[in-house]
Amino acid sequence: GQQLNQSPQSMFIQEGEDVSMNCTSSSIFNTWLWYKQDPGEGPVLLIALYKAGELTSNGRLTAQFGITRKDSFLNISASIPSDVGIYFCAGQLGSNYKLTFGKGTLLTVNP
Amino acid sequence: SQTIHQWPATLVQPVGSPLSLECTVEGTSNPNLYWYRQAAGRGLQLLFYSVGIGQISSEVPQNLSASRPQDRQFILSSKKLLLSDSGFYLCAWSRQGAEAFFGQGTRLTVV
């Protein structure tokens, strides 16, 4: 099946630093989504991207839909301790109802 | 606004016992519904999805089954649990777009 390669697997940063993570695939996706999961909770949708080249922001978060439609990145600026969690990318192929998820990036922010 | 409820939050069951996890969605009609499992390795694995009452698609052959007896109710079941069924189970819903919204999850431990 389709796979999303998400990197890095984990990040340890200091409060105030900027963070960047990305997802790549050999398949072309119609939609890219970014989620955040806190421990013991369900993932929460952060940003949805629907067009190639689209750049969307949500507060300190910015995500882009790659021009080739095979990749996406998420940036977090000026990180704070509550940014800690696992960040997942997810993509949708065609009109399929299903999402393919990356394996997640575990973010740790040291105060 | 739409809400999704999933219960129980945690469950400890002996090997060989049956399982029933329930998920309900409020505030929308005819949603697409999904069951995911998240193992310790963090990835989200799609188990089942449903586009309507009585319509279930299975993604992974396994010891589990799903049913959708009502429009906004999705149930995950097993007749006899295995140790390997332990994990974090997540229910999600979506409308026509790709954006999926997750419940709080059920932590299942099979002992």
PDB file of C-alpha atoms in Angstrom:
ATOM      1  CA  GLY A   1       0.000   0.000   0.000  1.00  0.00           C
ATOM      2  CA  GLN A   2       0.912   3.654  -0.098  1.00  0.00           C
ATOM      3  CA  GLN A   3       3.417   4.894   2.432  1.00  0.00           C
ATOM      4  CA  LEU A   4       4.271   8.274   3.824  1.00  0.00           C
ATOM      5  CA  ASN A   5       7.819   8.809   4.996  1.00  0.00           C
ATOM      6  CA  GLN A   6       7.755  11.262   7.862  1.00  0.00           C
ATOM      7  CA  SER A   7      10.901  12.772   9.312  1.00  0.00           C
ATOM      8  CA  PRO A   8      12.434  13.277  11.690  1.00  0.00           C
ATOM      9  CA  GLN A   9      11.146  10.535  13.965  1.00  0.00           C
ATOM     10  CA  SER A  10      11.855  12.657  17.030  1.00  0.00           C
ATOM     11  CA  MET A  11      13.126  16.103  17.910  1.00  0.00           C
ATOM     12  CA  PHE A  12      14.471  17.602  21.124  1.00  0.00           C
ATOM     13  CA  ILE A  13      14.513  21.385  21.088  1.00  0.00           C
ATOM     14  CA  GLN A  14      14.736  24.343  23.431  1.00  0.00           C
ATOM     15  CA  GLU A  15      11.769  26.576  24.066  1.00  0.00           C
ATOM     16  CA  GLY A  16      11.726  29.419  21.587  1.00  0.00           C
ATOM     17  CA  GLU A  17      13.327  27.486  18.746  1.00  0.00           C
ATOM     18  CA  ASP A  18      11.659  26.913  15.392  1.00  0.00           C
ATOM     19  CA  VAL A  19      10.784  23.378  14.280  1.00  0.00           C
ATOM     20  CA  SER A  20      10.413  21.827  10.849  1.00  0.00           C
ATOM     21  CA  MET A  21       9.174  18.372   9.901  1.00  0.00           C
ATOM     22  CA  ASN A  22       8.139  16.865   6.595  1.00  0.00           C
ATOM     23  CA  CYS A  23       6.460  14.006   4.824  1.00  0.00           C
ATOM     24  CA  THR A  24       7.269  12.539   1.432  1.00  0.00           C
ATOM     25  CA  SER A  25       5.703   9.868  -0.713  1.00  0.00           C
ATOM     26  CA  SER A  26       6.177   8.187  -4.059  1.00  0.00           C
ATOM     27  CA  SER A  27       2.443   8.670  -4.667  1.00  0.00           C
ATOM     28  CA  ILE A  28       0.581  11.838  -5.611  1.00  0.00           C
ATOM     29  CA  PHE A  29      -1.861  13.002  -2.962  1.00  0.00           C
ATOM     30  CA  ASN A  30      -4.886  15.260  -3.409  1.00  0.00           C
ATOM     31  CA  THR A  31      -4.969  16.389   0.202  1.00  0.00           C
ATOM     32  CA  TRP A  32      -2.414  16.739   2.972  1.00  0.00           C
ATOM     33  CA  LEU A  33      -3.358  17.001   6.628  1.00  0.00           C
ATOM     34  CA  TRP A  34      -1.330  17.641   9.761  1.00  0.00           C
ATOM     35  CA  TYR A  35      -2.424  16.387  13.178  1.00  0.00           C
ATOM     36  CA  LYS A  36      -1.100  16.694  16.722  1.00  0.00           C
ATOM     37  CA  GLN A  37      -1.598  13.992  19.337  1.00  0.00           C
ATOM     38  CA  ASP A  38      -1.159  14.565  23.059  1.00  0.00           C
ATOM     39  CA  PRO A  39      -0.409  11.533  25.261  1.00  0.00           C
ATOM     40  CA  GLY A  40      -3.467   9.335  25.751  1.00  0.00           C
ATOM     41  CA  GLU A  41      -5.616  11.474  23.473  1.00  0.00           C
ATOM     42  CA  GLY A  42      -6.890  11.260  19.928  1.00  0.00           C
ATOM     43  CA  PRO A  43      -5.131  13.236  17.170  1.00  0.00           C
ATOM     44  CA  VAL A  44      -6.366  16.776  16.616  1.00  0.00           C
ATOM     45  CA  LEU A  45      -6.422  18.328  13.161  1.00  0.00           C
ATOM     46  CA  LEU A  46      -4.070  21.308  12.855  1.00  0.00           C
ATOM     47  CA  ILE A  47      -3.985  22.214   9.174  1.00  0.00           C
ATOM     48  CA  ALA A  48      -5.580  20.919   5.971  1.00  0.00           C
ATOM     49  CA  LEU A  49      -4.041  21.541   2.521  1.00  0.00           C
ATOM     50  CA  TYR A  50      -5.963  20.995  -0.708  1.00  0.00           C
ATOM     51  CA  LYS A  51      -3.943  22.555  -3.540  1.00  0.00           C
ATOM     52  CA  ALA A  52      -0.410  22.016  -4.784  1.00  0.00           C
ATOM     53  CA  GLY A  53       1.782  24.883  -3.612  1.00  0.00           C
ATOM     54  CA  GLU A  54      -0.729  25.957  -0.966  1.00  0.00           C
ATOM     55  CA  LEU A  55       0.793  27.584   2.110  1.00  0.00           C
ATOM     56  CA  THR A  56      -1.461  27.774   5.160  1.00  0.00           C
ATOM     57  CA  SER A  57      -0.908  29.107   8.655  1.00  0.00           C
ATOM     58  CA  ASN A  58      -2.623  28.426  11.952  1.00  0.00           C
ATOM     59  CA  GLY A  59      -1.104  30.661  14.616  1.00  0.00           C
ATOM     60  CA  ARG A  60       2.549  29.691  14.965  1.00  0.00           C
ATOM     61  CA  LEU A  61       2.088  26.734  12.633  1.00  0.00           C
ATOM     62  CA  THR A  62       2.679  26.900   8.891  1.00  0.00           C
ATOM     63  CA  ALA A  63       2.270  24.032   6.439  1.00  0.00           C
ATOM     64  CA  GLN A  64       2.778  23.726   2.702  1.00  0.00           C
ATOM     65  CA  PHE A  65       1.475  21.337   0.048  1.00  0.00           C
ATOM     66  CA  GLY A  66       4.419  20.494  -2.197  1.00  0.00           C
ATOM     67  CA  ILE A  67       4.323  21.451  -5.865  1.00  0.00           C
ATOM     68  CA  THR A  68       4.828  17.850  -6.930  1.00  0.00           C
ATOM     69  CA  ARG A  69       1.929  16.807  -4.639  1.00  0.00           C
ATOM     70  CA  LYS A  70       4.222  14.168  -3.187  1.00  0.00           C
ATOM     71  CA  ASP A  71       5.342  16.040  -0.106  1.00  0.00           C
ATOM     72  CA  SER A  72       4.378  18.459   2.635  1.00  0.00           C
ATOM     73  CA  PHE A  73       6.105  20.202   5.508  1.00  0.00           C
ATOM     74  CA  LEU A  74       5.028  21.656   8.831  1.00  0.00           C
ATOM     75  CA  ASN A  75       6.873  24.466  10.595  1.00  0.00           C
ATOM     76  CA  ILE A  76       6.349  25.566  14.181  1.00  0.00           C
ATOM     77  CA  SER A  77       7.799  28.925  15.123  1.00  0.00           C
ATOM     78  CA  ALA A  78       8.909  30.009  18.591  1.00  0.00           C
ATOM     79  CA  SER A  79       8.101  26.686  20.223  1.00  0.00           C
ATOM     80  CA  ILE A  80       6.555  26.555  23.689  1.00  0.00           C
ATOM     81  CA  PRO A  81       6.277  23.654  26.164  1.00  0.00           C
ATOM     82  CA  SER A  82       2.682  22.881  25.184  1.00  0.00           C
ATOM     83  CA  ASP A  83       3.856  22.068  21.650  1.00  0.00           C
ATOM     84  CA  VAL A  84       5.084  18.751  23.035  1.00  0.00           C
ATOM     85  CA  GLY A  85       3.398  15.780  21.401  1.00  0.00           C
ATOM     86  CA  ILE A  86       3.383  13.596  18.324  1.00  0.00           C
ATOM     87  CA  TYR A  87       2.776  15.264  14.975  1.00  0.00           C
ATOM     88  CA  PHE A  88       1.337  13.203  12.137  1.00  0.00           C
ATOM     89  CA  CYS A  89       1.034  13.942   8.479  1.00  0.00           C
ATOM     90  CA  ALA A  90      -1.767  12.279   6.531  1.00  0.00           C
ATOM     91  CA  GLY A  91      -2.599  12.199   2.864  1.00  0.00           C
ATOM     92  CA  GLN A  92      -5.632  11.337   0.777  1.00  0.00           C
ATOM     93  CA  LEU A  93      -5.364   9.696  -2.655  1.00  0.00           C
ATOM     94  CA  GLY A  94      -7.956  10.596  -5.256  1.00  0.00           C
ATOM     95  CA  SER A  95     -11.551  10.499  -4.044  1.00  0.00           C
ATOM     96  CA  ASN A  96     -10.765   7.672  -1.687  1.00  0.00           C
ATOM     97  CA  TYR A  97     -12.292   8.073   1.766  1.00  0.00           C
ATOM     98  CA  LYS A  98      -9.202   6.745   3.450  1.00  0.00           C
ATOM     99  CA  LEU A  99      -6.214   8.586   4.838  1.00  0.00           C
ATOM    100  CA  THR A 100      -2.650   7.305   4.836  1.00  0.00           C
ATOM    101  CA  PHE A 101      -0.710   8.380   7.920  1.00  0.00           C
ATOM    102  CA  GLY A 102       2.964   8.951   8.503  1.00  0.00           C
ATOM    103  CA  LYS A 103       4.567   7.319  11.541  1.00  0.00           C
ATOM    104  CA  GLY A 104       4.746  10.589  13.419  1.00  0.00           C
ATOM    105  CA  THR A 105       7.346  13.008  14.761  1.00  0.00           C
ATOM    106  CA  LEU A 106       7.743  13.062  18.531  1.00  0.00           C
ATOM    107  CA  LEU A 107       8.494  16.622  19.632  1.00  0.00           C
ATOM    108  CA  THR A 108      10.013  17.406  23.024  1.00  0.00           C
ATOM    109  CA  VAL A 109      10.432  21.018  24.084  1.00  0.00           C
ATOM    110  CA  ASN A 110      12.784  21.810  26.953  1.00  0.00           C
ATOM    111  CA  PRO A 111      11.778  24.907  28.933  1.00  0.00           C
TER     112      PRO A 111
ATOM    113  CA  SER B   1     -21.174  21.560  16.228  1.00  0.00           C
ATOM    114  CA  GLN B   2     -20.138  17.983  15.719  1.00  0.00           C
ATOM    115  CA  THR B   3     -18.827  15.785  18.512  1.00  0.00           C
ATOM    116  CA  ILE B   4     -17.574  12.236  18.653  1.00  0.00           C
ATOM    117  CA  HIS B   5     -17.843  10.030  21.710  1.00  0.00           C
ATOM    118  CA  GLN B   6     -15.877   6.894  22.242  1.00  0.00           C
ATOM    119  CA  TRP B   7     -15.996   4.549  25.238  1.00  0.00           C
ATOM    120  CA  PRO B   8     -14.712   3.134  27.397  1.00  0.00           C
ATOM    121  CA  ALA B   9     -11.514   5.152  27.816  1.00  0.00           C
ATOM    122  CA  THR B  10      -9.583   2.182  29.190  1.00  0.00           C
ATOM    123  CA  LEU B  11     -10.258  -1.523  29.233  1.00  0.00           C
ATOM    124  CA  VAL B  12      -8.421  -4.537  30.585  1.00  0.00           C
ATOM    125  CA  GLN B  13      -9.678  -7.843  29.242  1.00  0.00           C
ATOM    126  CA  PRO B  14      -8.470 -11.437  29.577  1.00  0.00           C
ATOM    127  CA  VAL B  15      -7.371 -13.419  26.561  1.00  0.00           C
ATOM    128  CA  GLY B  16     -10.302 -15.194  24.961  1.00  0.00           C
ATOM    129  CA  SER B  17     -12.923 -12.740  26.213  1.00  0.00           C
ATOM    130  CA  PRO B  18     -15.218 -10.788  23.865  1.00  0.00           C
ATOM    131  CA  LEU B  19     -14.834  -7.117  23.044  1.00  0.00           C
ATOM    132  CA  SER B  20     -17.235  -4.330  22.200  1.00  0.00           C
ATOM    133  CA  LEU B  21     -16.098  -0.737  21.725  1.00  0.00           C
ATOM    134  CA  GLU B  22     -18.646   1.868  20.802  1.00  0.00           C
ATOM    135  CA  CYS B  23     -18.389   5.165  18.991  1.00  0.00           C
ATOM    136  CA  THR B  24     -21.122   7.698  18.306  1.00  0.00           C
ATOM    137  CA  VAL B  25     -21.110  10.966  16.410  1.00  0.00           C
ATOM    138  CA  GLU B  26     -23.439  13.881  17.105  1.00  0.00           C
ATOM    139  CA  GLY B  27     -24.295  16.940  15.088  1.00  0.00           C
ATOM    140  CA  THR B  28     -23.988  15.494  11.607  1.00  0.00           C
ATOM    141  CA  SER B  29     -25.704  12.942   9.403  1.00  0.00           C
ATOM    142  CA  ASN B  30     -24.376  10.179   7.158  1.00  0.00           C
ATOM    143  CA  PRO B  31     -20.748  10.581   8.214  1.00  0.00           C
ATOM    144  CA  ASN B  32     -17.949   8.321   7.050  1.00  0.00           C
ATOM    145  CA  LEU B  33     -16.767   6.387  10.088  1.00  0.00           C
ATOM    146  CA  TYR B  34     -13.409   4.770  10.803  1.00  0.00           C
ATOM    147  CA  TRP B  35     -11.679   2.527  13.330  1.00  0.00           C
ATOM    148  CA  TYR B  36      -7.911   2.871  13.705  1.00  0.00           C
ATOM    149  CA  ARG B  37      -5.454   1.060  15.932  1.00  0.00           C
ATOM    150  CA  GLN B  38      -2.312   2.682  17.215  1.00  0.00           C
ATOM    151  CA  ALA B  39       0.397   0.372  18.503  1.00  0.00           C
ATOM    152  CA  ALA B  40       3.317   1.403  20.663  1.00  0.00           C
ATOM    153  CA  GLY B  41       5.256   2.216  17.520  1.00  0.00           C
ATOM    154  CA  ARG B  42       2.955   5.226  17.066  1.00  0.00           C
ATOM    155  CA  GLY B  43       1.670   4.615  13.539  1.00  0.00           C
ATOM    156  CA  LEU B  44      -2.073   4.715  12.889  1.00  0.00           C
ATOM    157  CA  GLN B  45      -3.396   1.616  11.169  1.00  0.00           C
ATOM    158  CA  LEU B  46      -6.824   1.785   9.525  1.00  0.00           C
ATOM    159  CA  LEU B  47      -8.872  -1.256  10.533  1.00  0.00           C
ATOM    160  CA  PHE B  48     -12.358  -0.565   9.169  1.00  0.00           C
ATOM    161  CA  TYR B  49     -14.290   2.195   7.489  1.00  0.00           C
ATOM    162  CA  SER B  50     -17.955   2.692   6.703  1.00  0.00           C
ATOM    163  CA  VAL B  51     -19.708   5.028   4.291  1.00  0.00           C
ATOM    164  CA  GLY B  52     -23.227   4.111   5.414  1.00  0.00           C
ATOM    165  CA  ILE B  53     -25.426   1.922   7.610  1.00  0.00           C
ATOM    166  CA  GLY B  54     -24.471  -1.711   7.241  1.00  0.00           C
ATOM    167  CA  GLN B  55     -21.592  -0.906   4.870  1.00  0.00           C
ATOM    168  CA  ILE B  56     -18.264  -2.015   6.317  1.00  0.00           C
ATOM    169  CA  SER B  57     -14.918  -2.264   4.576  1.00  0.00           C
ATOM    170  CA  SER B  58     -12.100  -4.134   6.244  1.00  0.00           C
ATOM    171  CA  GLU B  59      -8.545  -3.042   5.654  1.00  0.00           C
ATOM    172  CA  VAL B  60      -6.614  -5.664   7.553  1.00  0.00           C
ATOM    173  CA  PRO B  61      -7.516  -9.331   8.082  1.00  0.00           C
ATOM    174  CA  GLN B  62      -7.648  -9.852  11.803  1.00  0.00           C
ATOM    175  CA  ASN B  63      -9.470 -11.002  14.864  1.00  0.00           C
ATOM    176  CA  LEU B  64     -11.775  -7.992  14.878  1.00  0.00           C
ATOM    177  CA  SER B  65     -15.039  -7.013  13.196  1.00  0.00           C
ATOM    178  CA  ALA B  66     -17.025  -3.815  12.893  1.00  0.00           C
ATOM    179  CA  SER B  67     -20.693  -2.982  12.568  1.00  0.00           C
ATOM    180  CA  ARG B  68     -22.733   0.117  11.911  1.00  0.00           C
ATOM    181  CA  PRO B  69     -26.250  -0.500  13.185  1.00  0.00           C
ATOM    182  CA  GLN B  70     -27.251   3.163  13.050  1.00  0.00           C
ATOM    183  CA  ASP B  71     -26.188   6.142  10.980  1.00  0.00           C
ATOM    184  CA  ARG B  72     -23.967   7.642  13.659  1.00  0.00           C
ATOM    185  CA  GLN B  73     -22.944   4.548  15.596  1.00  0.00           C
ATOM    186  CA  PHE B  74     -19.896   2.437  14.886  1.00  0.00           C
ATOM    187  CA  ILE B  75     -18.975  -0.637  16.927  1.00  0.00           C
ATOM    188  CA  LEU B  76     -15.723  -2.585  17.046  1.00  0.00           C
ATOM    189  CA  SER B  77     -16.016  -6.178  18.243  1.00  0.00           C
ATOM    190  CA  SER B  78     -14.178  -9.382  18.811  1.00  0.00           C
ATOM    191  CA  LYS B  79     -15.456 -12.787  19.831  1.00  0.00           C
ATOM    192  CA  LYS B  80     -12.167 -13.866  21.431  1.00  0.00           C
ATOM    193  CA  LEU B  81      -9.409 -11.406  22.215  1.00  0.00           C
ATOM    194  CA  LEU B  82      -5.754 -12.177  21.596  1.00  0.00           C
ATOM    195  CA  LEU B  83      -2.761 -10.666  23.347  1.00  0.00           C
ATOM    196  CA  SER B  84      -1.840  -8.997  20.076  1.00  0.00           C
ATOM    197  CA  ASP B  85      -5.137  -7.080  20.115  1.00  0.00           C
ATOM    198  CA  SER B  86      -3.772  -4.779  22.813  1.00  0.00           C
ATOM    199  CA  GLY B  87      -3.385  -1.204  21.690  1.00  0.00           C
ATOM    200  CA  PHE B  88      -4.956   2.220  21.465  1.00  0.00           C
ATOM    201  CA  TYR B  89      -8.151   2.191  19.403  1.00  0.00           C
ATOM    202  CA  LEU B  90      -9.385   5.347  17.786  1.00  0.00           C
ATOM    203  CA  CYS B  91     -12.706   6.095  16.157  1.00  0.00           C
ATOM    204  CA  ALA B  92     -12.943   8.910  13.621  1.00  0.00           C
ATOM    205  CA  TRP B  93     -15.500  10.517  11.358  1.00  0.00           C
ATOM    206  CA  SER B  94     -15.400  12.627   8.219  1.00  0.00           C
ATOM    207  CA  ARG B  95     -17.745  14.252   5.773  1.00  0.00           C
ATOM    208  CA  GLN B  96     -17.148  14.532   2.027  1.00  0.00           C
ATOM    209  CA  GLY B  97     -13.693  16.035   2.469  1.00  0.00           C
ATOM    210  CA  ALA B  98     -10.565  14.326   3.669  1.00  0.00           C
ATOM    211  CA  GLU B  99     -10.546  15.890   7.117  1.00  0.00           C
ATOM    212  CA  ALA B 100     -11.074  13.236   9.759  1.00  0.00           C
ATOM    213  CA  PHE B 101     -11.931  14.020  13.368  1.00  0.00           C
ATOM    214  CA  PHE B 102     -10.940  11.615  16.092  1.00  0.00           C
ATOM    215  CA  GLY B 103     -12.436  10.478  19.359  1.00  0.00           C
ATOM    216  CA  GLN B 104     -10.487  10.336  22.599  1.00  0.00           C
ATOM    217  CA  GLY B 105      -9.479   6.727  22.105  1.00  0.00           C
ATOM    218  CA  THR B 106      -9.741   3.488  24.073  1.00  0.00           C
ATOM    219  CA  ARG B 107      -6.668   1.940  25.645  1.00  0.00           C
ATOM    220  CA  LEU B 108      -7.168  -1.837  25.461  1.00  0.00           C
ATOM    221  CA  THR B 109      -4.905  -4.164  27.386  1.00  0.00           C
ATOM    222  CA  VAL B 110      -5.370  -7.878  26.883  1.00  0.00           C
ATOM    223  CA  VAL B 111      -3.914  -9.934  29.735  1.00  0.00           C
TER     224      VAL B 111
END
